[in-house]
XYZ file of C-alpha atoms in Angstrom:
464
model
C 242.919 -201.600 83.379
C 245.186 -203.464 85.799
C 247.333 -203.432 83.743
C 247.649 -200.026 82.740
C 247.914 -199.047 86.389
C 250.823 -200.844 86.763
C 252.517 -200.088 83.461
C 251.655 -196.384 84.480
C 252.923 -197.027 88.253
C 256.506 -198.176 86.600
C 256.698 -196.024 84.521
C 256.769 -192.896 86.719
C 259.089 -194.922 89.401
C 261.612 -195.731 86.563
C 261.370 -191.933 85.348
C 261.913 -191.037 88.794
C 265.376 -193.078 89.218
C 266.207 -191.679 85.676
C 266.106 -188.412 86.839
C 267.769 -188.688 90.278
C 270.379 -191.342 88.947
C 271.653 -189.226 86.035
C 274.158 -186.514 85.927
C 272.248 -184.207 84.633
C 268.950 -183.535 86.576
C 267.278 -181.860 84.054
C 264.498 -183.152 81.453
C 266.923 -183.293 78.194
C 266.210 -181.573 74.956
C 265.512 -183.788 72.397
C 267.353 -183.849 68.662
C 265.968 -186.628 66.671
C 267.862 -187.286 63.469
C 265.385 -189.356 61.044
C 267.034 -190.188 57.577
C 265.318 -191.210 54.641
C 265.961 -194.770 53.142
C 269.405 -195.208 54.977
C 270.127 -198.971 55.111
C 271.611 -200.831 57.892
C 275.022 -201.600 56.189
C 275.279 -198.230 54.609
C 277.542 -196.686 57.456
C 281.195 -197.158 58.616
C 280.247 -197.867 61.814
C 278.134 -200.380 60.283
C 281.200 -202.063 58.910
C 280.677 -200.546 55.455
C 284.281 -200.011 53.646
C 283.340 -197.394 51.059
C 280.815 -194.534 52.284
C 282.662 -191.820 54.556
C 280.719 -190.737 57.429
C 283.114 -189.139 60.288
C 280.458 -187.143 61.645
C 278.086 -190.239 62.162
C 281.447 -192.447 63.409
C 281.989 -189.663 66.110
C 278.348 -189.939 67.366
C 278.564 -193.551 67.292
C 281.660 -193.339 69.330
C 280.018 -190.558 72.002
C 277.213 -192.675 72.545
C 275.572 -195.835 72.206
C 274.985 -197.939 68.543
C 272.011 -200.615 68.244
C 272.905 -203.712 66.321
C 268.954 -204.930 66.415
C 267.108 -201.769 66.081
C 264.328 -202.175 63.450
C 261.772 -199.313 61.695
C 258.008 -200.156 62.041
C 257.700 -200.893 58.717
C 259.660 -201.437 55.069
C 258.235 -198.228 53.658
C 258.332 -194.495 54.595
C 254.737 -193.149 55.812
C 253.739 -196.155 57.890
C 257.141 -195.973 59.318
C 256.619 -192.553 59.817
C 253.229 -192.417 61.287
C 254.255 -195.391 63.981
C 257.773 -192.977 65.139
C 255.044 -189.996 65.916
C 252.475 -192.253 67.488
C 253.863 -194.892 69.029
C 251.426 -197.150 67.664
C 252.387 -200.324 64.999
C 251.350 -199.462 61.517
C 248.544 -201.884 61.926
C 247.380 -201.022 64.787
C 247.156 -197.633 62.915
C 245.445 -198.532 59.806
C 248.403 -197.002 57.974
C 250.976 -199.694 56.564
C 251.972 -198.156 53.048
C 252.996 -194.527 51.904
C 249.883 -192.135 52.103
C 247.996 -191.955 48.507
C 244.916 -189.893 47.044
C 241.769 -191.347 47.171
C 241.813 -192.344 43.242
C 245.058 -193.896 43.451
C 244.981 -196.943 40.738
C 245.806 -200.713 42.352
C 247.990 -203.257 41.156
C 245.738 -205.439 38.727
C 245.492 -209.314 38.235
C 246.662 -209.865 41.585
C 245.236 -212.875 43.888
C 243.963 -210.913 46.712
C 242.454 -207.422 47.335
C 244.574 -205.134 49.282
C 243.296 -202.802 52.136
C 242.794 -199.458 51.117
C 245.542 -197.141 50.710
C 246.042 -194.736 53.625
C 245.646 -190.758 53.242
C 246.206 -188.712 56.176
C 247.148 -189.171 59.732
C 244.293 -188.359 61.542
C 244.249 -185.383 63.725
C 242.834 -188.115 66.655
C 246.191 -189.854 66.879
C 247.951 -187.861 69.881
C 251.920 -187.366 68.250
C 254.787 -187.402 70.905
C 255.028 -183.409 70.271
C 251.581 -182.877 71.373
C 252.135 -185.431 74.333
C 255.448 -182.923 75.325
C 254.373 -179.715 74.040
C 252.554 -177.945 76.916
C 256.309 -177.722 78.356
C 258.819 -178.191 75.355
C 259.256 -176.179 71.923
C 258.463 -178.900 69.190
C 260.009 -178.156 65.562
C 259.907 -180.053 62.777
C 261.996 -179.458 59.301
C 261.618 -181.534 56.034
C 259.897 -184.296 55.112
C 256.197 -184.967 56.711
C 254.704 -187.519 54.017
C 251.452 -187.980 56.142
C 248.951 -186.218 54.045
C 247.709 -186.068 50.276
C 245.565 -182.999 51.547
C 246.833 -180.678 48.868
C 247.711 -183.538 46.403
C 251.147 -182.505 46.268
C 254.114 -184.784 46.405
C 255.359 -185.224 50.488
C 253.885 -181.262 50.607
C 252.546 -180.673 54.196
C 248.870 -180.066 54.414
C 247.207 -177.157 55.987
C 244.846 -179.027 57.989
C 247.043 -182.114 58.152
C 250.565 -181.884 59.212
C 253.094 -180.752 61.739
C 251.688 -177.525 62.852
C 248.161 -179.379 63.666
C 249.793 -182.160 65.277
C 251.638 -180.345 68.196
C 254.515 -178.585 66.400
C 255.024 -175.206 66.818
C 257.497 -174.150 64.811
C 258.885 -175.502 61.386
C 259.473 -176.070 57.356
C 258.809 -178.366 54.545
C 261.948 -177.105 52.609
C 263.374 -179.562 50.330
C 267.026 -178.451 51.029
C 269.731 -179.029 48.436
C 267.981 -182.663 47.872
C 267.475 -183.702 44.482
C 263.670 -183.232 45.155
C 264.290 -179.715 45.437
C 266.609 -179.305 41.554
C 265.376 -177.026 39.341
C 265.137 -177.854 35.584
C 267.736 -176.531 34.813
C 269.748 -178.011 37.453
C 268.592 -181.687 36.839
C 271.250 -183.697 35.260
C 273.971 -181.173 35.540
C 277.125 -180.654 37.996
C 277.613 -177.676 40.065
C 280.808 -175.682 40.372
C 281.362 -175.926 43.767
C 284.762 -176.257 44.804
C 286.281 -180.057 46.220
C 285.511 -180.342 50.033
C 282.395 -177.938 49.742
C 278.835 -179.308 49.896
C 275.583 -177.455 48.784
C 273.923 -175.139 51.207
C 271.052 -177.324 52.545
C 268.165 -175.378 53.835
C 266.788 -177.548 55.898
C 269.685 -177.909 58.151
C 270.503 -174.301 58.126
C 266.820 -173.744 59.614
C 267.241 -177.049 61.895
C 270.136 -175.171 63.343
C 268.441 -171.451 63.575
C 265.511 -173.188 65.998
C 268.799 -174.366 68.256
C 269.842 -171.003 68.471
C 266.468 -169.805 69.386
C 265.270 -172.219 71.633
C 268.555 -173.162 73.394
C 266.973 -171.637 76.314
C 264.006 -173.848 76.846
C 263.307 -177.287 76.501
C 262.904 -178.643 72.943
C 262.356 -181.203 70.767
C 263.735 -181.199 67.191
C 262.761 -183.461 64.301
C 265.190 -183.313 61.763
C 263.694 -184.931 58.978
C 265.894 -185.484 56.326
C 265.112 -186.100 52.605
C 268.542 -187.783 52.104
C 269.357 -190.581 50.673
C 266.198 -191.225 49.187
C 266.078 -191.470 45.332
C 266.092 -189.621 42.872
C 269.936 -190.321 44.163
C 271.757 -187.347 41.844
C 274.717 -185.526 43.367
C 275.479 -182.088 41.758
C 278.928 -182.138 43.513
C 280.938 -183.456 40.778
C 283.960 -183.740 43.006
C 282.076 -185.999 45.141
C 280.851 -187.680 42.078
C 284.819 -188.338 41.334
C 286.005 -189.503 44.339
C 283.496 -192.550 44.217
C 283.991 -193.177 41.050
C 287.557 -193.791 41.939
C 286.944 -195.427 45.023
C 284.148 -198.037 43.531
C 285.944 -198.584 40.236
C 285.060 -198.803 36.673
C 282.516 -201.407 36.958
C 280.488 -199.569 39.572
C 277.287 -198.217 38.547
C 276.297 -194.305 38.222
C 273.578 -195.137 40.692
C 275.653 -196.629 43.139
C 278.312 -193.844 42.893
C 275.785 -191.084 43.189
C 274.566 -193.003 46.179
C 277.771 -193.251 47.816
C 278.290 -189.307 47.326
C 274.209 -188.795 48.704
C 275.136 -190.587 51.797
C 278.652 -188.164 52.506
C 276.855 -185.560 52.063
C 274.178 -186.472 54.424
C 276.867 -186.991 56.750
C 278.215 -183.618 56.563
C 274.976 -182.094 57.239
C 274.652 -184.044 60.138
C 277.984 -182.873 60.989
C 276.592 -179.352 60.820
C 274.021 -179.873 63.343
C 276.208 -181.371 65.879
C 278.789 -178.864 65.867
C 276.240 -176.293 65.881
C 275.413 -178.806 69.317
C 278.522 -178.185 70.509
C 278.731 -174.613 69.952
C 275.706 -173.841 71.843
C 276.772 -175.868 74.547
C 273.832 -178.350 74.566
C 275.401 -181.519 74.536
C 275.368 -182.471 78.225
C 271.468 -181.877 78.097
C 270.554 -182.889 74.760
C 269.626 -186.621 73.910
C 270.559 -187.034 70.168
C 268.750 -190.138 68.257
C 269.956 -190.705 64.644
C 267.953 -193.137 62.694
C 266.054 -193.869 59.486
C 262.809 -194.531 58.522
C 263.290 -198.123 56.871
C 265.766 -200.240 55.103
C 268.042 -199.766 52.240
C 266.178 -198.697 48.802
C 267.926 -202.312 46.939
C 268.425 -200.748 43.860
C 271.589 -198.806 45.857
C 271.829 -199.618 49.260
C 273.692 -202.993 49.050
C 274.200 -205.501 51.994
C 275.886 -208.713 51.730
C 274.932 -209.663 55.210
C 270.875 -209.182 55.076
C 268.547 -210.629 52.511
C 265.807 -208.296 51.097
C 265.538 -204.167 50.851
C 262.894 -201.643 51.551
C 259.652 -203.009 50.401
C 259.917 -206.401 52.422
C 260.044 -207.798 55.529
C 263.498 -209.467 55.593
C 266.148 -208.041 57.547
C 267.654 -205.705 55.021
C 264.085 -203.777 54.747
C 263.702 -203.316 58.205
C 266.344 -203.825 60.377
C 268.021 -199.888 60.160
C 271.439 -198.072 61.548
C 270.109 -196.482 65.179
C 272.926 -194.449 67.222
C 271.389 -192.211 70.429
C 273.752 -190.060 72.432
C 273.282 -188.465 75.793
C 276.566 -187.223 76.917
C 277.937 -188.219 80.204
C 274.441 -190.401 80.398
C 274.888 -192.840 77.992
C 278.304 -194.747 78.079
C 280.332 -193.405 75.186
C 280.942 -196.280 72.493
C 278.221 -198.921 74.209
C 276.580 -201.236 71.849
C 273.398 -203.017 72.411
C 271.992 -206.059 70.631
C 268.533 -205.494 72.678
C 265.913 -205.590 69.860
C 264.174 -202.387 69.576
C 261.473 -201.026 67.457
C 260.424 -197.724 65.709
C 257.330 -197.291 67.593
C 259.039 -197.268 70.893
C 260.824 -193.892 70.961
C 257.521 -192.364 71.648
C 257.222 -193.948 74.953
C 261.154 -193.043 75.692
C 260.685 -189.646 74.707
C 257.989 -189.417 76.719
C 259.767 -191.063 79.717
C 262.055 -188.577 79.572
C 260.280 -185.661 78.660
C 258.298 -186.188 82.186
C 254.961 -186.797 80.104
C 252.198 -187.907 82.847
C 249.252 -190.561 82.403
C 251.318 -192.000 78.979
C 248.172 -194.290 77.496
C 250.713 -197.288 77.756
C 247.878 -199.960 76.770
C 246.907 -198.280 73.428
C 250.008 -198.061 72.090
C 252.723 -201.029 71.037
C 255.820 -199.355 72.373
C 257.819 -199.819 75.085
C 260.350 -197.489 76.583
C 263.674 -197.923 76.028
C 265.400 -195.943 79.196
C 266.436 -198.807 80.852
C 268.399 -199.824 78.099
C 270.017 -196.423 77.473
C 271.269 -196.288 80.364
C 272.783 -199.544 80.147
C 270.213 -201.546 82.856
C 268.252 -203.320 79.858
C 269.868 -206.710 79.201
C 267.610 -209.010 80.789
C 265.705 -211.882 78.983
C 262.537 -210.345 78.954
C 263.802 -207.445 76.848
C 265.632 -210.297 74.422
C 262.223 -212.035 74.226
C 260.141 -209.189 73.509
C 257.842 -209.518 70.659
C 257.783 -207.261 67.651
C 255.935 -207.549 65.019
C 255.296 -206.110 61.324
C 252.388 -205.773 59.075
C 252.264 -204.846 55.383
C 249.388 -206.240 53.317
C 249.984 -204.771 49.988
C 251.023 -205.474 47.086
C 254.515 -203.378 45.732
C 255.095 -204.493 41.775
C 257.940 -201.730 41.109
C 261.597 -202.854 41.631
C 261.000 -205.854 44.159
C 257.390 -207.044 43.251
C 256.487 -207.586 47.136
C 253.194 -209.340 48.053
C 251.322 -208.876 51.107
C 253.488 -210.238 54.352
C 253.548 -209.621 57.839
C 256.284 -210.683 60.531
C 257.085 -211.181 64.188
C 260.372 -211.973 66.009
C 260.608 -213.394 69.230
C 264.190 -213.052 70.678
C 266.413 -215.101 68.214
C 263.287 -216.263 66.067
C 261.775 -214.211 63.302
C 259.123 -215.765 60.855
C 257.781 -214.009 57.658
C 253.772 -215.080 56.471
C 253.235 -214.785 53.021
C 249.339 -214.135 52.434
C 249.251 -215.513 48.727
C 250.727 -218.741 49.483
C 249.227 -219.145 53.238
C 253.036 -220.044 53.808
C 255.462 -219.046 56.670
C 258.907 -218.965 56.952
C 261.086 -219.478 60.227
C 264.982 -218.339 60.667
C 266.869 -218.437 63.721
C 268.660 -214.797 63.647
C 271.343 -215.821 66.251
C 273.053 -218.150 63.528
C 271.300 -216.822 59.895
C 270.901 -213.626 60.230
C 271.396 -213.376 56.501
C 268.221 -215.410 56.527
C 269.271 -218.113 53.995
C 267.825 -221.428 55.783
C 264.155 -221.309 56.203
C 264.013 -223.785 59.040
C 259.912 -224.168 58.984
C 259.988 -227.542 58.331
C 262.814 -228.905 60.653
C 261.077 -226.831 63.752
C 257.396 -226.991 62.753
C 256.434 -226.738 66.253
C 258.370 -223.218 66.567
C 257.214 -221.858 63.122
C 253.218 -222.301 64.490
C 253.684 -220.698 67.897
C 255.097 -217.758 66.130
C 252.305 -217.808 63.475
C 249.907 -217.935 66.287
C 251.995 -215.405 68.328
C 251.843 -212.949 65.240
C 248.010 -213.691 64.128
C 247.101 -212.992 67.789
C 248.872 -209.839 67.822
C 247.383 -208.508 64.293
C 243.872 -209.472 65.663
C 244.309 -207.646 69.251
C 244.740 -204.320 67.085
C 241.703 -205.214 64.338
C 244.294 -205.181 61.759
C 243.071 -204.476 57.758
C 243.907 -208.080 55.894
C 244.231 -208.790 52.219
C 241.008 -210.842 51.021
C 240.946 -212.886 48.399
C 239.338 -211.373 44.745
């Protein structure tokens, strides 16, 4: 309790400092752009030489780019639940994608995994519920936190954005391949070169901005791009990337590149609306991904693994934050942050009182955004992940957990009772396991990890 009170006082004092020291005294609007399955190395801003993302590049040039931002999980639903609640998937008991109660589980495994999560409990207070007394909150696009209607990705009538703080929203699939009609699948449209399909998710999000421009708002723009099925209907884009990638490139890589440019175009439409509505000076814009890239399409030469794993390419994600005249343009932060940090960050910026800091895992990164968070404490902060499930398709993932503290990262594999240790300062590609060379550090990291998991009553895989 004493630590809670100290944390609360510190949070309130920090918030007062932001409001006093910022150039705009008003609480900012929030635009949260959540992309699906975008890999750390997929953008030009992060060094990609193939994918063209001019709108995201401009956002990065006008704000802060994070080199060491992480998703809370290597998979969709778990990460999304964590973003909304400020809690790690381990604390939530929501570590996998939502599945129906009668879902098949992998057979013949050494360990028995926990039950699949189904619905985000209504008892969990989302960031929208925290700020909804004074903010109009809108949610457009992918939710993926319920199986109430047994419809893939569908919103529920009892479990969904409207039941958890969002006043306005729509679950449209937009122009993504999820929304293709049977006749459209596997075919190209007749769009002229340089034009893109109309995307209803983006259009509805812009309409929300227009309708609520005069009131404090939070827009949660939850894209379906660039999740599979990766299949563009824009022939000119397909031809463009077939030429750029060369004759040896797979169909999947060509379509994925086209998807990324399409995603960038829609984000550009949203950012243009922000400028036209003159919202830029009092709007915090967060751009991030729900997990690492799908290794079938998202190729990273600098990071190991991919979605469904706790290696860096599975959880390290592109993240850019912009707040005109408040966040320094072109800034780069190497402070490690996690997806669950956005909950307390948004709460602080929007003036939420009495945040229950001792029951969440997130930590406000407002000082980092203002260029004041380069302390040793920030750099050595403990981040952790828990993925106690099997996922045989694509990568054959097995139950694993991970922890990062400063330059060190450890991954624990439950079947083998084995830990790997990496020095991310010298080996961000995780090619050299140093657990034998530094056994004391490996032991320390393992203890810290399991202390964390015990503290939050994490669900564990057990022997069959």
